[in-house]
């Protein structure tokens, strides 16, 4: 039986949303059980034979600095949730809390896996093929070198194989052009490393991809550093909401347009559903000795339910074992060379 | 009188599009004249009292490597067009040709301005305020340091002041969060430099902005390195076309939807217009000793006409003098420090 630990206090809405999502989750998955972590008073309304409350006396705020979350709030619901994974009481943790705090606490408690220097955040974005593209890293690591990008590719491949059953998901390296000669020095070096990894059957490396390929669904996975990933994600959210706002304004700008809006309702509803990031909620924190999933802070019960489902699928399909197996297979490539003089600047020494 | 030099052979469509745009331009601007650069046979159909054909015997192809364009095709329409600016026969050059070749030739012939290490490409993107956000650099420079980002901010400020009359356009530094402590080492250093430049009245620095701020129109100018800029631009184009494709599919998926599409036609047309990059066509190549504007290769006559208008506005409003004046004012900050040991890695030494 798979057990998930849920930070019921996290996110913008707390138990009102998380508990509703937990109830739906338990109904959908008769084989699963939950550890509901939070202040007992806030969770007392919930009762289910496969749910157990685990008490925590503190809550990490959405604006709490990482240091406060990590050093001061040692009995926070977020920390206690991750502790359940560390103790083996749960196979995965889910939280909608502050991303920086979640990553810091997860890293501190669980540690990174051997062969991995930096954990990554891997969300999924909808693509034109009707599926999702997994992009990593999205925000955890702002200065990445080529070896980090190779590690992200290995981690992402394990995630996608666990979630979709595709044992050889394709990996694209985000670049300014498809040609191998393009890009920064880091990207060129990463391209070489990924090609080596493809030759040794560690990865299914497609080659360089460009920004629009994320949404075309050219590859199953797109690898980039956390700075580029974060900026790109936010820019695309910005464009999408500009378009949706624009449609709303245009459709309410006159009687004729309002009529058009009513007639178009099914189309606009389908568009909204298609762009709905709730369907893709639940980003994996990869590279740790335990499974942790991050929900959007603003998630509603539907979205938080998707994050729970994703964590459940990952645990059920042994994501952690898959990650370990892929790291072991790629070990000769992942072993970071001792920095030569010329490389010293590019490495995190 | 302002004279523009136009590479009539460049772009996906060549003279068919460029000449149509030139005719429209001459009608709109009775004070302007044009030098039409290209193969005389291809341009012989065009006759106008304020247009003169300048012969060139070669054309740079959209896929020509930079070396071929620069070293072999010495009588290309692109090169002859830029030569007109160098010779003082025209105040600005416009081409829809291959971006890499255009930048290389422009840089080779015109040279960069004192105080500027790397020219930048600065397009405008539509924002929710109904205006445009100028973003630079978009693709010319993949490895940028903090000083490059400061130079881009100065160049972008001159451009926006020339095109809009706003003498103090706001500048945002693209980052992974608004807080000054966030971002890579390069970004943190750039943030300090930009703050200094604001203190010395060289810039109107707003602070850090995130990817979605480009489309919110939070600042007039957004500064980033060419890698991030290129990936972001392409990703946002990818999202926008995914949405438009999706609407098209949904609206043609049944009789009811087709009816909705007909009723919605004015709204969809307005959306298309709003997202139409033709209205924003014409990216400035900044930091050179002459004005060069790059049109999208796929531009039609309307789009190419916008690029001509933009070049005309820039020339008419003395963009080059404005750039020089801003560089002179910011000279103490732009003077690159001799690299100290710790900085050597970050500098292009």
XYZ file of C-alpha atoms in Angstrom:
698
model
C 0.000 0.000 0.000
C 1.247 3.442 -0.924
C 1.098 6.135 1.744
C 1.480 9.827 0.957
C 2.344 12.493 3.536
C 0.385 15.674 2.867
C 1.268 19.135 4.187
C -2.333 20.141 4.875
C -1.422 23.660 6.051
C 0.544 24.744 2.949
C -0.563 26.920 0.062
C -2.754 29.983 -0.124
C -5.872 28.192 1.126
C -4.639 25.593 3.635
C -6.884 22.801 4.953
C -10.024 23.984 3.153
C -8.424 23.014 -0.161
C -5.996 20.298 0.892
C -8.557 18.289 2.877
C -11.117 18.426 0.068
C -8.434 17.163 -2.320
C -7.434 14.428 0.144
C -11.008 13.169 0.360
C -11.249 12.970 -3.437
C -7.870 11.247 -3.603
C -8.874 8.544 -1.110
C -12.055 7.893 -3.087
C -10.126 7.583 -6.358
C -7.444 5.307 -4.907
C -8.884 2.587 -2.647
C -5.392 1.156 -2.155
C -3.792 4.361 -0.901
C -3.553 5.901 2.523
C -2.634 9.382 3.710
C -0.797 11.006 6.565
C -2.436 14.391 7.077
C 0.139 16.717 8.602
C -0.892 19.908 10.351
C -2.440 21.471 13.405
C -4.844 18.896 14.835
C -7.557 21.515 15.423
C -7.519 22.496 11.771
C -7.788 18.882 10.641
C -10.301 17.601 13.177
C -13.201 17.794 10.717
C -11.609 15.080 8.579
C -12.138 11.455 9.303
C -11.383 8.512 7.043
C -10.255 4.960 7.785
C -7.202 5.363 5.535
C -6.144 8.773 6.838
C -4.124 9.498 9.965
C -3.427 12.940 11.396
C 0.205 13.720 12.227
C 0.496 16.777 14.460
C 2.667 19.790 13.645
C 2.584 22.983 15.685
C 3.908 25.498 13.141
C 3.256 26.619 9.577
C 5.770 27.967 7.058
C 4.331 31.164 5.586
C 4.394 31.824 1.846
C 6.748 34.771 2.484
C 8.917 33.241 5.200
C 12.605 33.495 4.357
C 14.257 30.132 3.825
C 16.377 30.584 6.956
C 13.300 31.014 9.158
C 11.587 28.006 7.605
C 14.685 25.858 7.961
C 16.218 26.952 11.266
C 13.397 28.348 13.372
C 10.226 26.478 12.496
C 11.432 23.003 13.287
C 7.950 21.673 13.893
C 6.342 23.096 10.766
C 3.797 21.044 8.850
C 6.127 21.204 5.831
C 9.070 19.778 7.729
C 7.035 17.121 9.525
C 5.582 16.077 6.161
C 9.024 15.507 4.670
C 10.160 13.808 7.867
C 7.495 11.138 7.227
C 9.265 10.262 3.968
C 12.642 10.224 5.669
C 11.307 7.923 8.393
C 9.805 5.576 5.828
C 6.267 6.212 7.084
C 5.283 7.616 3.660
C 6.569 6.960 0.127
C 6.127 10.544 -1.054
C 5.413 14.025 0.353
C 3.178 16.717 -1.170
C 3.120 20.398 -0.210
C 1.694 23.587 -1.708
C 3.958 25.714 0.491
C 6.733 28.161 -0.336
C 8.980 26.576 -3.007
C 12.298 27.838 -1.661
C 11.535 26.602 1.838
C 10.295 23.252 0.563
C 13.433 22.689 -1.487
C 15.702 23.746 1.397
C 13.966 21.556 3.975
C 13.740 18.595 1.603
C 17.395 18.900 0.763
C 18.372 19.269 4.412
C 16.336 16.320 5.666
C 16.536 13.898 2.751
C 19.943 14.818 1.230
C 20.759 14.498 -2.439
C 21.407 11.162 -4.085
C 24.979 10.080 -4.813
C 25.976 11.429 -8.223
C 23.597 14.391 -7.990
C 24.894 17.804 -6.960
C 21.706 19.816 -7.092
C 18.097 18.766 -6.896
C 15.851 20.153 -9.640
C 12.196 21.125 -9.925
C 10.421 19.463 -12.846
C 6.934 20.636 -13.746
C 4.949 19.652 -16.822
C 3.638 22.146 -19.355
C 0.820 21.465 -21.831
C 1.844 21.066 -25.468
C 0.169 21.173 -28.880
C 0.137 17.395 -29.098
C -2.380 17.346 -26.250
C 0.231 15.937 -23.895
C 2.717 17.523 -21.541
C 6.373 18.462 -21.799
C 8.461 18.003 -18.658
C 10.824 20.934 -18.198
C 13.658 21.081 -15.708
C 15.094 22.899 -13.928
C 12.468 25.496 -13.136
C 13.831 27.749 -10.541
C 15.958 25.887 -8.066
C 19.375 26.437 -9.627
C 20.303 29.751 -11.208
C 23.935 29.002 -12.069
C 24.246 25.626 -13.772
C 27.133 24.002 -15.544
C 27.103 21.314 -18.224
C 27.288 18.482 -15.685
C 24.222 19.841 -13.879
C 22.303 19.818 -17.151
C 23.290 16.183 -17.754
C 22.072 15.303 -14.256
C 18.766 17.044 -14.947
C 18.379 15.003 -18.139
C 18.913 11.749 -16.235
C 16.500 12.778 -13.467
C 13.843 13.937 -15.929
C 14.075 10.695 -17.894
C 13.426 8.693 -14.730
C 10.428 10.899 -13.864
C 8.783 10.654 -17.278
C 9.322 6.900 -17.470
C 7.692 6.498 -14.048
C 4.724 8.715 -14.894
C 4.057 7.598 -18.481
C 5.562 4.132 -18.858
C 7.711 5.361 -21.763
C 11.085 3.870 -20.893
C 12.989 5.955 -23.417
C 11.588 9.492 -23.268
C 13.287 11.967 -25.587
C 15.400 14.786 -24.143
C 15.951 18.190 -25.771
C 18.574 20.725 -24.695
C 17.122 24.238 -24.680
C 19.238 26.472 -26.883
C 19.121 29.497 -29.176
C 19.149 27.342 -32.306
C 19.032 23.731 -33.366
C 22.591 23.622 -34.668
C 25.083 21.981 -32.341
C 27.535 24.860 -32.785
C 25.161 27.424 -31.284
C 24.796 28.514 -27.699
C 26.892 29.471 -24.734
C 29.997 27.535 -23.749
C 28.027 25.746 -21.034
C 25.378 24.654 -23.519
C 27.910 23.442 -26.052
C 29.617 21.363 -23.410
C 26.276 20.039 -22.158
C 25.390 19.062 -25.698
C 28.557 16.963 -25.910
C 27.856 15.315 -22.555
C 24.269 14.505 -23.535
C 25.453 13.026 -26.816
C 27.895 10.809 -24.923
C 25.075 9.753 -22.627
C 22.961 8.863 -25.663
C 25.828 6.773 -27.055
C 26.073 4.867 -23.781
C 22.306 4.237 -23.786
C 21.795 6.420 -20.738
C 19.451 8.816 -22.487
C 17.394 9.306 -25.598
C 18.969 12.642 -26.595
C 17.165 14.389 -29.438
C 19.519 17.371 -29.719
C 19.047 21.080 -29.264
C 15.538 22.489 -29.096
C 14.287 26.086 -29.081
C 11.780 27.834 -26.836
C 8.798 27.073 -29.051
C 9.579 23.337 -29.002
C 8.395 23.160 -25.387
C 4.879 23.885 -26.618
C 5.150 21.930 -29.857
C 5.986 18.864 -27.794
C 9.069 18.145 -29.916
C 10.605 16.181 -27.037
C 9.191 14.620 -23.858
C 11.722 16.452 -21.708
C 13.408 19.848 -22.090
C 16.515 20.551 -20.039
C 17.668 24.067 -19.106
C 19.161 25.918 -16.166
C 16.842 27.204 -13.468
C 17.198 30.841 -14.496
C 16.164 30.265 -18.091
C 13.463 27.832 -16.985
C 11.933 30.214 -14.473
C 11.957 33.211 -16.797
C 10.521 31.161 -19.672
C 7.752 29.663 -17.550
C 6.698 33.041 -16.222
C 6.884 34.704 -19.642
C 4.671 32.033 -21.193
C 2.176 32.356 -18.323
C 2.259 36.096 -19.022
C 1.440 35.669 -22.708
C -1.329 33.181 -22.012
C -3.005 35.452 -19.498
C -2.611 38.451 -21.806
C -4.491 36.514 -24.487
C -7.208 35.297 -22.125
C -7.670 38.811 -20.688
C -7.845 40.209 -24.170
C -10.540 37.723 -25.200
C -12.520 38.574 -22.068
C -12.353 42.309 -22.760
C -13.221 41.913 -26.449
C -16.109 39.549 -25.730
C -17.634 41.962 -23.250
C -17.141 45.097 -25.325
C -20.616 45.305 -26.876
C -23.919 43.523 -27.226
C -22.850 41.708 -30.361
C -19.634 40.535 -28.746
C -21.499 39.401 -25.649
C -23.741 37.314 -27.888
C -20.623 35.911 -29.566
C -19.210 35.071 -26.150
C -22.341 33.125 -25.199
C -22.275 31.228 -28.476
C -18.538 30.619 -28.069
C -18.866 29.474 -24.481
C -18.029 25.805 -25.198
C -14.958 26.787 -27.213
C -13.699 29.208 -24.578
C -14.363 26.681 -21.847
C -12.345 24.100 -23.788
C -9.538 26.648 -24.236
C -9.558 27.401 -20.547
C -9.402 23.713 -19.753
C -6.565 23.212 -22.209
C -4.532 26.018 -20.676
C -5.541 25.108 -17.148
C -2.334 24.554 -15.259
C -4.348 22.703 -12.636
C -4.246 19.630 -14.883
C -0.468 19.765 -14.768
C -0.111 20.673 -11.120
C 2.481 18.801 -9.111
C 6.126 19.428 -9.908
C 8.626 16.797 -8.788
C 11.643 17.749 -6.677
C 14.172 15.372 -8.203
C 17.588 14.204 -7.077
C 16.708 13.675 -3.405
C 16.705 10.456 -1.363
C 12.940 10.571 -1.194
C 9.986 11.731 -3.283
C 8.645 15.258 -2.812
C 6.046 16.987 -4.980
C 5.311 20.694 -5.028
C 1.817 21.996 -5.771
C 1.137 25.555 -6.922
C 0.464 27.722 -3.883
C -2.772 28.945 -5.419
C -4.011 25.431 -6.198
C -7.683 24.664 -5.633
C -8.914 21.210 -4.627
C -8.889 19.944 -8.233
C -5.332 21.120 -8.812
C -4.084 19.849 -5.448
C -5.745 16.524 -6.265
C -3.669 16.325 -9.461
C -0.507 16.887 -7.435
C -1.529 14.064 -5.094
C -2.221 11.784 -8.066
C 1.136 12.582 -9.600
C 2.964 11.816 -6.336
C 0.966 8.602 -6.037
C 1.844 7.512 -9.592
C 5.505 8.302 -9.017
C 5.591 6.303 -5.776
C 3.590 3.404 -7.231
C 5.920 3.221 -10.237
C 9.043 3.314 -8.088
C 10.382 6.634 -9.264
C 13.113 6.581 -6.641
C 14.394 3.182 -7.782
C 14.245 4.345 -11.378
C 16.263 7.431 -10.548
C 18.838 5.334 -8.687
C 19.083 2.814 -11.526
C 19.554 5.537 -14.119
C 22.184 7.288 -12.014
C 24.045 3.987 -11.526
C 23.964 3.313 -15.261
C 25.197 6.809 -16.079
C 27.737 6.860 -13.244
C 30.837 6.960 -15.479
C 29.499 10.075 -17.185
C 28.111 11.701 -14.064
C 31.411 11.450 -12.206
C 32.491 15.054 -12.297
C 36.012 15.499 -13.564
C 38.431 17.196 -11.216
C 38.363 20.781 -12.416
C 41.235 21.546 -14.741
C 42.533 25.106 -14.596
C 40.481 26.146 -17.591
C 37.322 24.596 -16.179
C 37.618 25.910 -12.670
C 35.552 28.963 -13.357
C 32.653 26.964 -14.734
C 32.503 24.526 -11.842
C 31.005 25.074 -8.434
C 34.211 24.737 -6.504
C 15.507 64.811 -45.722
C 15.888 61.304 -44.306
C 17.113 58.590 -46.649
C 16.822 54.910 -45.821
C 18.833 52.180 -47.520
C 16.700 49.089 -48.086
C 17.998 45.588 -48.752
C 15.334 44.732 -51.322
C 16.568 41.159 -51.855
C 16.454 40.025 -48.208
C 13.813 37.971 -46.439
C 11.750 34.999 -47.525
C 9.929 36.919 -50.281
C 12.479 39.405 -51.659
C 11.461 42.272 -53.946
C 7.803 41.253 -54.199
C 7.355 42.210 -50.545
C 10.082 44.789 -50.050
C 9.142 46.898 -53.092
C 5.441 46.909 -52.155
C 6.425 48.089 -48.687
C 8.746 50.751 -50.136
C 5.942 52.147 -52.277
C 3.673 52.421 -49.260
C 6.461 53.998 -47.225
C 7.124 56.706 -49.829
C 3.420 57.517 -49.910
C 3.228 57.791 -46.112
C 6.357 59.937 -45.815
C 6.535 62.668 -48.456
C 9.787 63.945 -46.910
C 11.658 60.664 -47.131
C 13.698 59.043 -49.868
C 14.940 55.502 -50.388
C 17.967 53.737 -51.771
C 16.741 50.431 -53.143
C 19.601 47.966 -53.008
C 19.573 44.789 -55.101
C 19.899 43.263 -58.508
C 18.803 45.929 -61.000
C 16.742 43.426 -63.017
C 14.728 42.491 -59.962
C 14.056 46.137 -59.138
C 13.414 47.499 -62.614
C 9.636 47.470 -62.174
C 9.919 50.136 -59.483
C 10.037 53.773 -60.345
C 9.555 56.713 -57.995
C 11.088 60.205 -57.950
C 12.348 59.693 -54.401
C 13.772 56.205 -54.937
C 17.167 55.338 -56.428
C 18.358 51.855 -57.263
C 21.805 50.898 -55.962
C 23.135 47.808 -57.690
C 24.369 44.715 -55.866
C 25.265 41.473 -57.627
C 24.842 38.959 -54.816
C 22.284 37.926 -52.205
C 22.904 36.505 -48.736
C 20.736 33.405 -48.364
C 18.698 32.788 -45.205
C 20.854 29.726 -44.483
C 24.222 31.111 -45.531
C 26.814 30.702 -42.793
C 28.077 33.990 -41.391
C 31.536 33.392 -42.836
C 30.167 33.071 -46.373
C 28.042 36.196 -46.003
C 30.910 38.177 -44.550
C 33.970 36.950 -46.448
C 32.715 35.650 -49.786
C 29.695 37.699 -50.798
C 31.306 41.110 -50.753
C 28.795 42.575 -53.162
C 25.672 41.269 -51.470
C 22.583 43.486 -51.256
C 22.860 43.260 -47.464
C 26.406 44.505 -47.401
C 25.847 47.233 -49.981
C 22.814 48.386 -47.967
C 24.886 48.826 -44.820
C 27.679 50.421 -46.828
C 25.217 53.217 -47.734
C 24.951 54.056 -44.033
C 28.685 53.903 -43.565
C 29.193 56.236 -46.545
C 26.635 58.695 -45.208
C 24.352 58.207 -48.220
C 21.587 56.894 -45.932
C 20.726 57.544 -42.280
C 19.536 54.011 -41.573
C 19.560 50.543 -43.179
C 16.747 47.987 -43.189
C 17.038 44.302 -44.076
C 14.870 41.201 -43.656
C 17.862 38.935 -44.268
C 19.584 36.381 -42.068
C 20.057 37.883 -38.585
C 23.504 36.454 -37.888
C 24.880 37.674 -41.206
C 23.296 41.098 -40.779
C 24.812 41.545 -37.339
C 28.229 40.339 -38.486
C 28.320 42.580 -41.569
C 26.959 45.592 -39.673
C 29.517 45.109 -36.967
C 32.332 44.640 -39.473
C 31.463 47.651 -41.598
C 30.151 50.112 -39.040
C 32.101 49.067 -35.894
C 30.757 49.401 -32.381
C 30.526 52.722 -30.585
C 33.153 53.650 -28.001
C 32.017 52.319 -24.634
C 30.034 49.453 -26.173
C 31.512 45.973 -26.358
C 28.713 44.111 -28.055
C 25.862 45.345 -30.200
C 22.422 44.098 -29.185
C 19.174 43.302 -30.987
C 16.166 45.077 -29.513
C 12.699 44.091 -30.723
C 9.411 45.212 -29.249
C 6.774 42.833 -27.913
C 3.097 43.675 -27.415
C 1.952 44.079 -23.805
C -1.340 44.095 -21.915
C -1.298 47.877 -21.691
C -1.816 48.002 -25.465
C 1.731 49.263 -25.955
C 5.014 47.536 -26.540
C 7.867 46.417 -24.310
C 11.363 46.728 -25.747
C 13.437 43.676 -24.869
C 17.172 43.357 -25.371
C 19.283 41.461 -26.098
C 17.402 38.967 -28.244
C 19.869 36.613 -29.662
C 23.103 38.353 -30.501
C 25.045 37.649 -27.328
C 24.763 34.331 -25.554
C 27.339 34.897 -22.808
C 26.820 38.291 -21.178
C 28.322 39.791 -18.069
C 26.948 42.528 -15.830
C 28.633 45.312 -17.805
C 27.030 44.081 -21.026
C 23.620 44.234 -19.359
C 24.283 47.833 -18.260
C 25.245 48.731 -21.835
C 22.033 47.142 -23.116
C 20.049 49.245 -20.641
C 21.690 52.446 -21.880
C 21.173 51.502 -25.544
C 17.552 50.489 -24.973
C 16.814 53.758 -23.164
C 18.111 55.738 -26.144
C 16.005 53.680 -28.551
C 12.763 54.031 -26.620
C 13.285 57.758 -26.101
C 13.842 58.198 -29.862
C 10.796 56.131 -30.823
C 8.311 57.322 -28.196
C 9.519 60.720 -26.992
C 9.609 59.415 -23.410
C 12.980 60.744 -22.221
C 13.064 58.613 -19.113
C 11.812 55.146 -20.060
C 11.826 52.621 -17.231
C 14.234 49.678 -17.298
C 13.635 46.286 -15.689
C 16.286 43.602 -15.174
C 14.911 40.180 -16.045
C 15.348 37.878 -13.083
C 13.833 34.907 -11.270
C 12.231 37.094 -8.620
C 11.711 40.698 -7.721
C 13.930 40.644 -4.667
C 17.374 42.153 -5.186
C 19.024 39.166 -3.497
C 17.770 36.717 -6.127
C 19.407 35.576 -9.327
C 22.745 34.479 -10.647
C 25.969 36.254 -9.708
C 25.928 38.098 -13.035
C 22.394 39.342 -12.433
C 23.156 40.473 -8.887
C 26.131 42.434 -10.118
C 24.120 43.892 -12.996
C 21.466 44.958 -10.521
C 24.076 46.916 -8.559
C 25.435 48.543 -11.716
C 21.954 49.538 -12.870
C 21.187 50.997 -9.455
C 24.360 53.067 -9.649
C 23.350 54.235 -13.116
C 19.963 55.274 -11.744
C 21.666 57.227 -8.967
C 23.779 59.090 -11.527
C 20.669 59.875 -13.621
C 21.839 57.687 -16.461
C 18.806 55.446 -16.345
C 15.349 55.085 -14.910
C 15.935 51.708 -13.240
C 12.788 50.065 -11.924
C 14.442 47.000 -10.425
C 14.135 43.305 -11.114
C 11.244 42.063 -13.199
C 10.030 38.549 -13.973
C 9.135 36.879 -17.261
C 5.446 37.806 -17.068
C 6.313 41.498 -16.609
C 7.336 41.680 -20.286
C 3.698 41.145 -21.214
C 2.225 43.111 -18.346
C 4.194 46.114 -19.548
C 5.618 46.708 -16.069
C 8.585 48.566 -17.567
C 9.252 50.145 -20.970
C 12.465 48.160 -21.381
C 13.486 44.702 -20.185
C 17.168 43.815 -20.178
C 18.487 40.249 -20.372
C 21.257 38.275 -22.007
C 20.772 37.052 -25.555
C 20.330 33.430 -24.555
C 17.499 34.110 -22.130
C 15.980 36.650 -24.520
C 15.987 34.313 -27.501
C 14.565 31.357 -25.590
C 11.892 33.519 -23.967
C 10.828 35.110 -27.246
C 10.535 31.767 -28.991
C 8.720 30.150 -26.062
C 6.145 32.930 -25.954
C 5.647 32.689 -29.724
C 5.147 28.968 -29.167
C 2.443 29.492 -26.548
C 0.647 32.093 -28.627
C 0.546 29.861 -31.684
C -0.571 26.887 -29.584
C -3.512 28.965 -28.370
C -4.402 30.263 -31.826
C -4.165 26.740 -33.321
C -6.305 25.410 -30.540
C -8.976 28.046 -31.141
C -8.956 27.243 -34.845
C -9.380 23.519 -34.229
C -12.126 24.014 -31.650
C -14.006 26.489 -33.810
C -14.028 24.097 -36.753
C -14.921 20.990 -34.784
C -18.674 20.965 -35.425
C -21.544 22.892 -36.908
C -22.271 24.718 -33.674
C -18.642 25.716 -33.250
C -18.452 26.897 -36.837
C -21.449 29.115 -36.173
C -19.698 30.389 -33.043
C -16.612 31.127 -35.095
C -18.604 33.202 -37.590
C -20.267 35.140 -34.803
C -16.919 35.557 -33.069
C -15.148 36.677 -36.208
C -14.663 40.320 -35.111
C -13.266 39.218 -31.760
C -10.887 36.698 -33.276
C -9.817 39.206 -35.872
C -9.079 41.711 -33.111
C -7.109 39.053 -31.222
C -5.135 38.234 -34.320
C -4.376 41.905 -34.816
C -3.350 42.291 -31.198
C -0.949 39.365 -31.384
C 0.210 40.293 -34.862
C 3.946 40.644 -34.656
C 3.832 42.567 -37.920
C 2.819 45.652 -35.952
C 6.014 45.330 -33.944
C 8.284 44.340 -36.795
C 11.643 46.060 -37.008
C 14.216 45.281 -34.330
C 17.043 47.768 -33.840
C 20.665 46.637 -33.942
C 22.043 48.910 -31.243
C 25.557 49.919 -30.264
C 26.890 50.438 -33.808
C 28.169 53.614 -35.460
C 25.130 53.670 -37.691
C 21.457 52.681 -37.610
C 20.435 49.216 -38.786
C 16.996 47.643 -38.444
C 16.179 43.984 -38.865
C 12.806 42.866 -40.183
C 11.411 39.356 -39.647
C 12.448 37.183 -42.581
C 8.839 36.117 -43.096
C 7.556 39.705 -43.095
C 4.843 40.609 -45.590
C 4.551 44.113 -47.060
C 2.624 45.438 -44.052
C 5.202 44.096 -41.628
C 8.169 45.259 -43.685
C 6.516 48.672 -43.894
C 6.462 48.816 -40.090
C 10.187 48.085 -40.023
C 10.765 50.916 -42.508
C 8.655 53.261 -40.368
C 10.568 52.333 -37.277
C 13.924 52.966 -38.955
C 12.587 56.269 -40.259
C 11.394 57.361 -36.796
C 14.720 56.390 -35.275
C 16.681 58.347 -37.900
C 14.341 61.346 -37.763
C 14.630 61.475 -33.967
C 18.406 61.205 -34.015
C 18.714 57.842 -32.349
C 22.436 57.731 -33.006
C 23.033 61.088 -31.295
C 20.863 59.996 -28.414
C 22.861 56.791 -28.027
C 26.118 58.746 -28.115
C 24.864 61.272 -25.577
C 23.687 58.573 -23.200
C 26.960 56.676 -23.524
C 28.921 59.859 -22.838
C 26.822 60.607 -19.767
C 27.232 57.066 -18.460
C 30.904 56.850 -19.404
C 32.255 56.638 -15.837
C 30.042 53.626 -15.191
C 30.546 52.015 -18.582
C 34.319 52.067 -18.272
C 34.988 48.421 -17.637
C 37.177 47.832 -14.613
C 40.392 45.959 -15.204
C 39.480 42.432 -14.228
C 40.529 41.603 -10.687
C 41.471 37.985 -10.055
C 38.034 37.126 -8.758
C 36.301 38.790 -11.690
C 38.466 37.368 -14.425
C 36.222 34.396 -15.001
C 33.160 36.545 -15.554
C 34.800 38.863 -18.042
C 35.442 38.260 -21.700
C 39.187 38.262 -21.475
